[in-house]
XYZ file of C-alpha atoms in Angstrom:
222
model
C 62.979 113.403 99.164
C 59.688 112.984 96.973
C 58.061 115.337 94.388
C 55.453 116.569 96.726
C 57.942 116.945 99.462
C 60.121 118.994 97.263
C 57.123 120.811 96.099
C 55.697 121.611 99.677
C 59.349 122.879 101.447
C 60.165 125.199 98.131
C 56.440 126.690 97.986
C 56.484 127.132 102.038
C 59.423 129.672 101.964
C 57.386 132.228 99.794
C 55.434 134.532 101.313
C 51.482 135.191 100.763
C 48.687 132.645 99.626
C 48.836 133.581 96.077
C 52.490 133.395 95.193
C 52.878 129.617 97.392
C 49.704 128.473 95.674
C 51.318 129.709 92.136
C 54.723 128.241 93.256
C 52.986 124.923 94.056
C 51.115 124.253 91.193
C 53.746 125.305 88.779
C 56.255 122.594 90.653
C 53.778 120.078 90.741
C 52.148 120.413 87.349
C 54.827 121.953 85.138
C 57.259 119.032 83.775
C 60.055 121.604 82.844
C 61.802 121.435 86.024
C 62.407 117.749 86.354
C 62.916 117.885 82.336
C 65.793 120.681 82.772
C 67.217 118.400 86.199
C 67.622 115.574 84.168
C 69.656 117.731 81.483
C 71.631 119.910 84.185
C 72.061 117.511 86.729
C 75.533 116.430 85.118
C 76.618 119.341 83.740
C 79.658 121.071 85.247
C 80.386 125.036 85.355
C 77.767 127.554 86.178
C 74.476 128.551 84.951
C 72.851 131.216 83.815
C 69.221 131.490 83.660
C 67.673 133.854 81.891
C 64.107 135.142 82.825
C 64.244 133.219 86.133
C 61.344 134.713 87.551
C 61.019 133.911 91.478
C 63.849 131.383 90.719
C 62.057 128.439 90.747
C 64.716 126.449 88.628
C 67.555 127.448 90.727
C 65.496 126.113 93.904
C 64.262 122.926 92.147
C 67.963 121.965 91.018
C 69.232 122.855 94.589
C 66.625 120.663 96.227
C 67.899 117.793 94.466
C 71.612 118.158 94.505
C 72.800 120.275 91.937
C 75.662 122.302 93.266
C 76.955 124.781 90.813
C 76.692 128.102 91.065
C 73.637 129.795 89.241
C 72.786 133.225 88.341
C 69.322 134.121 87.207
C 68.329 137.581 85.689
C 64.597 138.734 85.151
C 62.993 142.361 84.258
C 60.744 142.097 87.005
C 62.392 143.609 90.112
C 59.315 142.519 92.349
C 59.981 138.805 91.126
C 64.085 139.252 91.490
C 63.014 140.269 95.447
C 61.303 137.373 95.969
C 63.786 134.808 94.755
C 66.702 136.952 96.461
C 64.797 136.466 99.732
C 64.550 132.912 99.352
C 68.309 132.596 97.906
C 69.802 133.491 101.059
C 68.609 129.955 102.668
C 70.791 128.345 99.967
C 74.410 128.977 98.543
C 75.565 130.025 95.501
C 72.249 131.537 94.059
C 72.103 134.947 92.843
C 69.509 136.438 91.519
C 69.568 139.845 89.747
C 67.204 142.429 87.979
C 68.606 142.465 84.228
C 67.889 142.290 80.603
C 68.003 139.404 78.257
C 69.224 141.753 75.636
C 72.605 142.380 77.511
C 75.625 140.698 77.256
C 75.755 137.256 78.786
C 78.671 135.676 80.809
C 80.831 133.392 78.660
C 81.674 129.920 79.850
C 78.481 129.303 81.300
C 75.238 126.977 80.427
C 72.457 128.710 80.364
C 68.367 127.688 80.702
C 65.993 129.796 78.993
C 62.246 128.494 79.929
C 59.421 130.266 78.503
C 61.566 133.352 77.685
C 61.551 134.114 73.770
C 57.901 134.656 72.898
C 57.845 138.287 75.093
C 60.803 139.704 72.331
C 60.543 140.486 68.605
C 61.864 137.894 65.973
C 65.327 139.929 65.309
C 65.575 139.816 69.232
C 64.976 136.310 69.350
C 67.547 135.648 66.672
C 69.821 137.755 68.726
C 69.130 136.353 72.011
C 69.570 132.447 70.346
C 73.223 133.946 68.962
C 74.794 134.885 72.232
C 73.389 132.011 74.014
C 75.277 129.563 71.608
C 78.223 131.977 71.808
C 78.410 131.764 75.549
C 78.145 128.032 76.162
C 81.613 126.423 76.432
C 82.634 123.349 74.847
C 80.992 120.535 76.593
C 78.339 122.871 78.022
C 74.611 122.506 77.101
C 71.599 125.041 76.869
C 68.318 124.480 77.365
C 65.401 126.359 76.340
C 61.716 125.659 77.066
C 59.013 127.698 75.158
C 55.671 127.307 72.900
C 56.058 127.214 69.680
C 54.283 128.966 66.978
C 52.723 126.076 64.618
C 48.826 126.834 64.276
C 47.691 123.846 66.425
C 44.972 124.452 68.981
C 47.367 124.076 71.755
C 49.342 127.085 70.129
C 46.273 129.215 70.120
C 45.379 128.158 74.126
C 48.660 128.826 75.066
C 48.960 132.707 73.375
C 45.212 133.285 74.850
C 46.809 132.172 78.415
C 49.476 134.465 77.839
C 47.986 137.339 76.698
C 45.372 136.906 80.513
C 48.642 136.757 82.248
C 49.801 139.474 80.492
C 46.774 141.521 81.117
C 46.450 140.927 84.966
C 50.355 142.650 85.232
C 51.514 138.770 86.523
C 53.845 139.162 83.153
C 55.352 142.366 82.694
C 55.587 141.821 79.058
C 55.998 144.239 76.232
C 54.678 141.989 73.775
C 54.052 138.533 72.556
C 55.463 136.813 69.468
C 56.133 133.109 69.537
C 58.840 131.401 67.624
C 59.112 128.724 65.158
C 60.899 125.132 66.425
C 63.032 125.964 63.345
C 63.573 129.648 64.952
C 65.068 128.344 67.984
C 67.173 125.517 66.194
C 68.898 127.159 63.822
C 71.501 129.459 65.525
C 72.547 126.469 67.532
C 73.447 123.649 64.593
C 75.039 126.849 62.525
C 77.032 127.186 65.585
C 78.078 123.206 65.522
C 75.611 122.323 68.801
C 73.547 118.829 68.472
C 69.688 119.549 69.044
C 67.501 117.412 70.781
C 63.793 118.635 70.341
C 60.710 116.912 72.374
C 57.293 118.029 72.956
C 57.096 119.122 77.008
C 53.292 119.706 77.633
C 52.526 116.997 80.004
C 49.171 117.060 81.213
C 48.717 120.772 80.370
C 47.254 122.245 77.223
C 49.817 124.349 76.227
C 51.888 123.713 72.757
C 55.282 123.651 75.054
C 58.454 121.976 73.262
C 61.973 121.399 75.249
C 64.925 121.999 73.224
C 68.569 120.950 74.587
C 71.561 122.116 72.734
C 75.003 120.291 73.219
C 78.476 121.837 72.059
C 81.079 119.281 71.883
C 83.995 119.057 73.690
C 85.869 119.600 70.576
C 85.318 119.567 66.990
C 81.953 120.356 65.695
C 79.223 118.689 64.889
C 75.511 119.038 63.412
C 73.037 116.314 63.692
Protein backbone atom coordinates (compact mmCIF):
# COMPACT_ATOMS: atom_id res chain seq x y z
CA UNK A 1 0.00 0.00 0.00
CA UNK A 2 1.40 3.41 -0.96
CA UNK A 3 1.75 6.37 1.42
CA UNK A 4 -1.19 8.12 -0.27
CA UNK A 5 -3.33 5.00 0.07
CA UNK A 6 -2.52 4.70 3.77
CA UNK A 7 -3.24 8.40 4.27
CA UNK A 8 -6.60 8.14 2.49
CA UNK A 9 -7.54 4.98 4.38
CA UNK A 10 -6.87 6.53 7.80
CA UNK A 11 -8.38 9.94 7.00
CA UNK A 12 -11.58 8.34 5.70
CA UNK A 13 -12.22 6.84 9.13
CA UNK A 14 -12.63 10.30 10.67
CA UNK A 15 -15.90 12.20 10.61
CA UNK A 16 -16.21 15.78 9.39
CA UNK A 17 -14.29 17.54 6.60
CA UNK A 18 -12.13 19.65 8.94
CA UNK A 19 -10.74 16.68 10.88
CA UNK A 20 -10.36 14.53 7.75
CA UNK A 21 -8.46 17.36 6.09
CA UNK A 22 -6.25 17.83 9.15
CA UNK A 23 -5.48 14.10 9.34
CA UNK A 24 -4.73 13.83 5.62
CA UNK A 25 -2.45 16.88 5.74
CA UNK A 26 -0.56 15.63 8.80
CA UNK A 27 0.02 12.16 7.40
CA UNK A 28 0.93 13.44 3.95
CA UNK A 29 3.32 16.24 4.92
CA UNK A 30 4.68 15.55 8.41
CA UNK A 31 7.75 13.27 8.19
CA UNK A 32 7.50 12.16 11.83
CA UNK A 33 5.20 9.19 11.19
CA UNK A 34 7.50 7.51 8.70
CA UNK A 35 10.52 8.29 10.89
CA UNK A 36 8.82 6.84 13.97
CA UNK A 37 7.79 3.76 12.00
CA UNK A 38 11.38 3.09 10.98
CA UNK A 39 12.47 3.21 14.62
CA UNK A 40 9.54 1.38 16.19
CA UNK A 41 8.75 -1.30 13.62
CA UNK A 42 11.55 -3.65 14.78
CA UNK A 43 10.86 -2.89 18.47
CA UNK A 44 9.32 -5.52 20.70
CA UNK A 45 6.95 -4.91 23.57
CA UNK A 46 4.16 -2.40 24.18
CA UNK A 47 4.32 1.21 23.05
CA UNK A 48 3.17 4.04 25.30
CA UNK A 49 2.25 7.07 23.19
CA UNK A 50 2.12 10.18 25.36
CA UNK A 51 0.18 13.13 23.99
CA UNK A 52 -1.38 10.86 21.36
CA UNK A 53 -3.97 13.37 20.14
CA UNK A 54 -6.44 11.69 17.78
CA UNK A 55 -4.27 8.55 17.62
CA UNK A 56 -2.50 9.08 14.31
CA UNK A 57 0.75 7.37 15.30
CA UNK A 58 -1.06 4.23 16.44
CA UNK A 59 -3.17 4.06 13.30
CA UNK A 60 -0.18 4.69 11.06
CA UNK A 61 1.83 1.95 12.77
CA UNK A 62 -1.04 -0.54 12.48
CA UNK A 63 -1.50 0.18 8.78
CA UNK A 64 2.18 -0.66 8.30
CA UNK A 65 2.11 -3.98 10.13
CA UNK A 66 3.22 -2.95 13.63
CA UNK A 67 1.27 -5.35 15.86
CA UNK A 68 2.56 -4.63 19.37
CA UNK A 69 0.04 -3.21 21.90
CA UNK A 70 -0.27 0.58 21.83
CA UNK A 71 -1.60 2.66 24.70
CA UNK A 72 -2.07 6.35 24.04
CA UNK A 73 -2.91 9.11 26.49
CA UNK A 74 -3.92 12.71 25.96
CA UNK A 75 -5.56 15.30 28.21
CA UNK A 76 -8.00 16.40 25.46
CA UNK A 77 -11.15 14.34 25.96
CA UNK A 78 -12.54 15.28 22.54
CA UNK A 79 -9.46 13.97 20.73
CA UNK A 80 -9.41 10.81 22.86
CA UNK A 81 -13.06 10.20 22.00
CA UNK A 82 -12.27 10.45 18.27
CA UNK A 83 -9.27 8.16 18.65
CA UNK A 84 -11.31 5.63 20.62
CA UNK A 85 -14.02 5.37 18.00
CA UNK A 86 -11.50 4.60 15.29
CA UNK A 87 -9.41 2.30 17.49
CA UNK A 88 -12.41 -0.07 17.62
CA UNK A 89 -11.67 -0.85 13.97
CA UNK A 90 -8.20 -2.13 14.88
CA UNK A 91 -6.89 -4.52 17.50
CA UNK A 92 -4.58 -3.76 20.40
CA UNK A 93 -5.03 0.03 20.39
CA UNK A 94 -6.17 1.68 23.63
CA UNK A 95 -6.59 5.45 23.96
CA UNK A 96 -7.29 7.04 27.33
CA UNK A 97 -7.62 10.49 28.81
CA UNK A 98 -4.53 11.04 30.94
CA UNK A 99 -1.85 13.44 32.07
CA UNK A 100 1.79 12.96 31.08
CA UNK A 101 2.74 14.18 34.55
CA UNK A 102 1.28 10.95 35.96
CA UNK A 103 3.32 7.69 36.25
CA UNK A 104 4.21 5.84 33.05
CA UNK A 105 3.84 2.05 32.77
CA UNK A 106 7.17 0.29 33.29
CA UNK A 107 8.55 -1.91 30.55
CA UNK A 108 7.22 0.13 27.63
CA UNK A 109 8.79 1.70 24.61
CA UNK A 110 7.71 5.33 24.54
CA UNK A 111 6.82 7.91 21.92
CA UNK A 112 6.43 11.59 22.76
CA UNK A 113 5.64 13.58 19.63
CA UNK A 114 5.27 17.35 20.07
CA UNK A 115 4.48 17.15 23.78
CA UNK A 116 7.27 18.66 25.84
CA UNK A 117 6.79 22.29 24.86
CA UNK A 118 3.45 22.47 26.67
CA UNK A 119 5.16 22.16 30.07
CA UNK A 120 7.48 24.16 32.30
CA UNK A 121 11.18 23.31 32.36
CA UNK A 122 11.01 21.39 35.63
CA UNK A 123 8.01 19.41 34.34
CA UNK A 124 9.81 18.65 31.08
CA UNK A 125 12.83 17.35 33.01
CA UNK A 126 10.60 15.15 35.16
CA UNK A 127 8.75 13.76 32.13
CA UNK A 128 12.01 12.91 30.39
CA UNK A 129 13.48 11.22 33.48
CA UNK A 130 10.33 9.10 33.91
CA UNK A 131 10.38 8.19 30.24
CA UNK A 132 13.95 6.95 30.59
CA UNK A 133 13.05 4.97 33.70
CA UNK A 134 10.09 3.27 31.98
CA UNK A 135 11.96 1.97 28.91
CA UNK A 136 13.14 -1.64 29.39
CA UNK A 137 16.59 -3.02 28.48
CA UNK A 138 16.82 -3.13 24.70
CA UNK A 139 13.93 -0.67 24.44
CA UNK A 140 13.60 2.68 22.73
CA UNK A 141 12.14 6.14 23.31
CA UNK A 142 11.27 8.42 20.40
CA UNK A 143 10.87 12.14 20.97
CA UNK A 144 9.97 14.74 18.36
CA UNK A 145 9.81 18.37 19.35
CA UNK A 146 10.78 21.81 18.21
CA UNK A 147 13.85 23.08 20.01
CA UNK A 148 14.58 26.55 21.31
CA UNK A 149 17.61 27.87 19.46
CA UNK A 150 16.71 31.38 18.32
CA UNK A 151 16.54 30.45 14.62
CA UNK A 152 13.91 31.68 12.15
CA UNK A 153 12.48 28.17 12.10
CA UNK A 154 12.09 28.31 15.87
CA UNK A 155 10.27 31.64 15.69
CA UNK A 156 7.91 30.35 12.98
CA UNK A 157 7.21 27.23 15.02
CA UNK A 158 6.42 29.23 18.14
CA UNK A 159 4.06 31.48 16.15
CA UNK A 160 2.21 28.53 14.61
CA UNK A 161 1.81 26.80 17.97
CA UNK A 162 0.52 30.02 19.53
CA UNK A 163 -2.06 30.27 16.73
CA UNK A 164 -3.23 26.66 17.23
CA UNK A 165 -3.52 27.31 20.94
CA UNK A 166 -5.41 30.54 20.27
CA UNK A 167 -8.10 28.78 18.20
CA UNK A 168 -8.31 26.05 20.89
CA UNK A 169 -7.27 23.17 18.62
CA UNK A 170 -4.46 22.74 21.16
CA UNK A 171 -5.78 22.95 24.70
CA UNK A 172 -2.40 23.74 26.23
CA UNK A 173 -1.75 25.69 29.42
CA UNK A 174 1.46 27.24 28.06
CA UNK A 175 4.19 27.07 25.43
CA UNK A 176 7.80 26.58 26.51
CA UNK A 177 10.19 25.00 24.03
CA UNK A 178 13.14 22.99 25.40
CA UNK A 179 16.70 23.05 24.11
CA UNK A 180 18.14 19.97 22.41
CA UNK A 181 20.60 19.41 25.26
CA UNK A 182 17.81 19.53 27.81
CA UNK A 183 16.04 16.68 25.98
CA UNK A 184 19.17 14.56 25.63
CA UNK A 185 20.63 14.97 29.12
CA UNK A 186 18.26 12.73 31.16
CA UNK A 187 18.71 9.83 28.73
CA UNK A 188 22.48 10.13 28.48
CA UNK A 189 22.75 10.15 32.27
CA UNK A 190 20.65 6.96 32.36
CA UNK A 191 23.02 5.17 29.94
CA UNK A 192 21.04 5.46 26.71
CA UNK A 193 22.59 6.04 23.32
CA UNK A 194 21.26 9.14 21.61
CA UNK A 195 20.59 9.96 17.96
CA UNK A 196 19.50 13.52 17.13
CA UNK A 197 18.65 14.82 13.69
CA UNK A 198 16.56 17.56 12.06
CA UNK A 199 13.10 16.42 11.03
CA UNK A 200 11.40 19.35 9.39
CA UNK A 201 10.94 17.82 5.95
CA UNK A 202 9.23 20.40 3.73
CA UNK A 203 7.75 22.28 6.67
CA UNK A 204 9.11 25.57 8.06
CA UNK A 205 9.17 24.22 11.63
CA UNK A 206 12.21 23.69 13.85
CA UNK A 207 11.48 20.04 14.59
CA UNK A 208 14.10 17.49 15.60
CA UNK A 209 13.88 13.74 16.07
CA UNK A 210 15.52 12.22 19.15
CA UNK A 211 15.96 8.44 19.33
CA UNK A 212 17.13 7.01 22.63
CA UNK A 213 18.05 3.34 22.98
CA UNK A 214 18.64 1.53 26.27
CA UNK A 215 21.28 -1.19 25.91
CA UNK A 216 20.05 -4.76 26.32
CA UNK A 217 22.66 -5.10 29.06
CA UNK A 218 25.29 -2.87 30.60
CA UNK A 219 25.43 0.87 29.98
CA UNK A 220 26.66 3.14 27.26
CA UNK A 221 27.16 6.84 26.80
CA UNK A 222 27.71 7.94 23.21
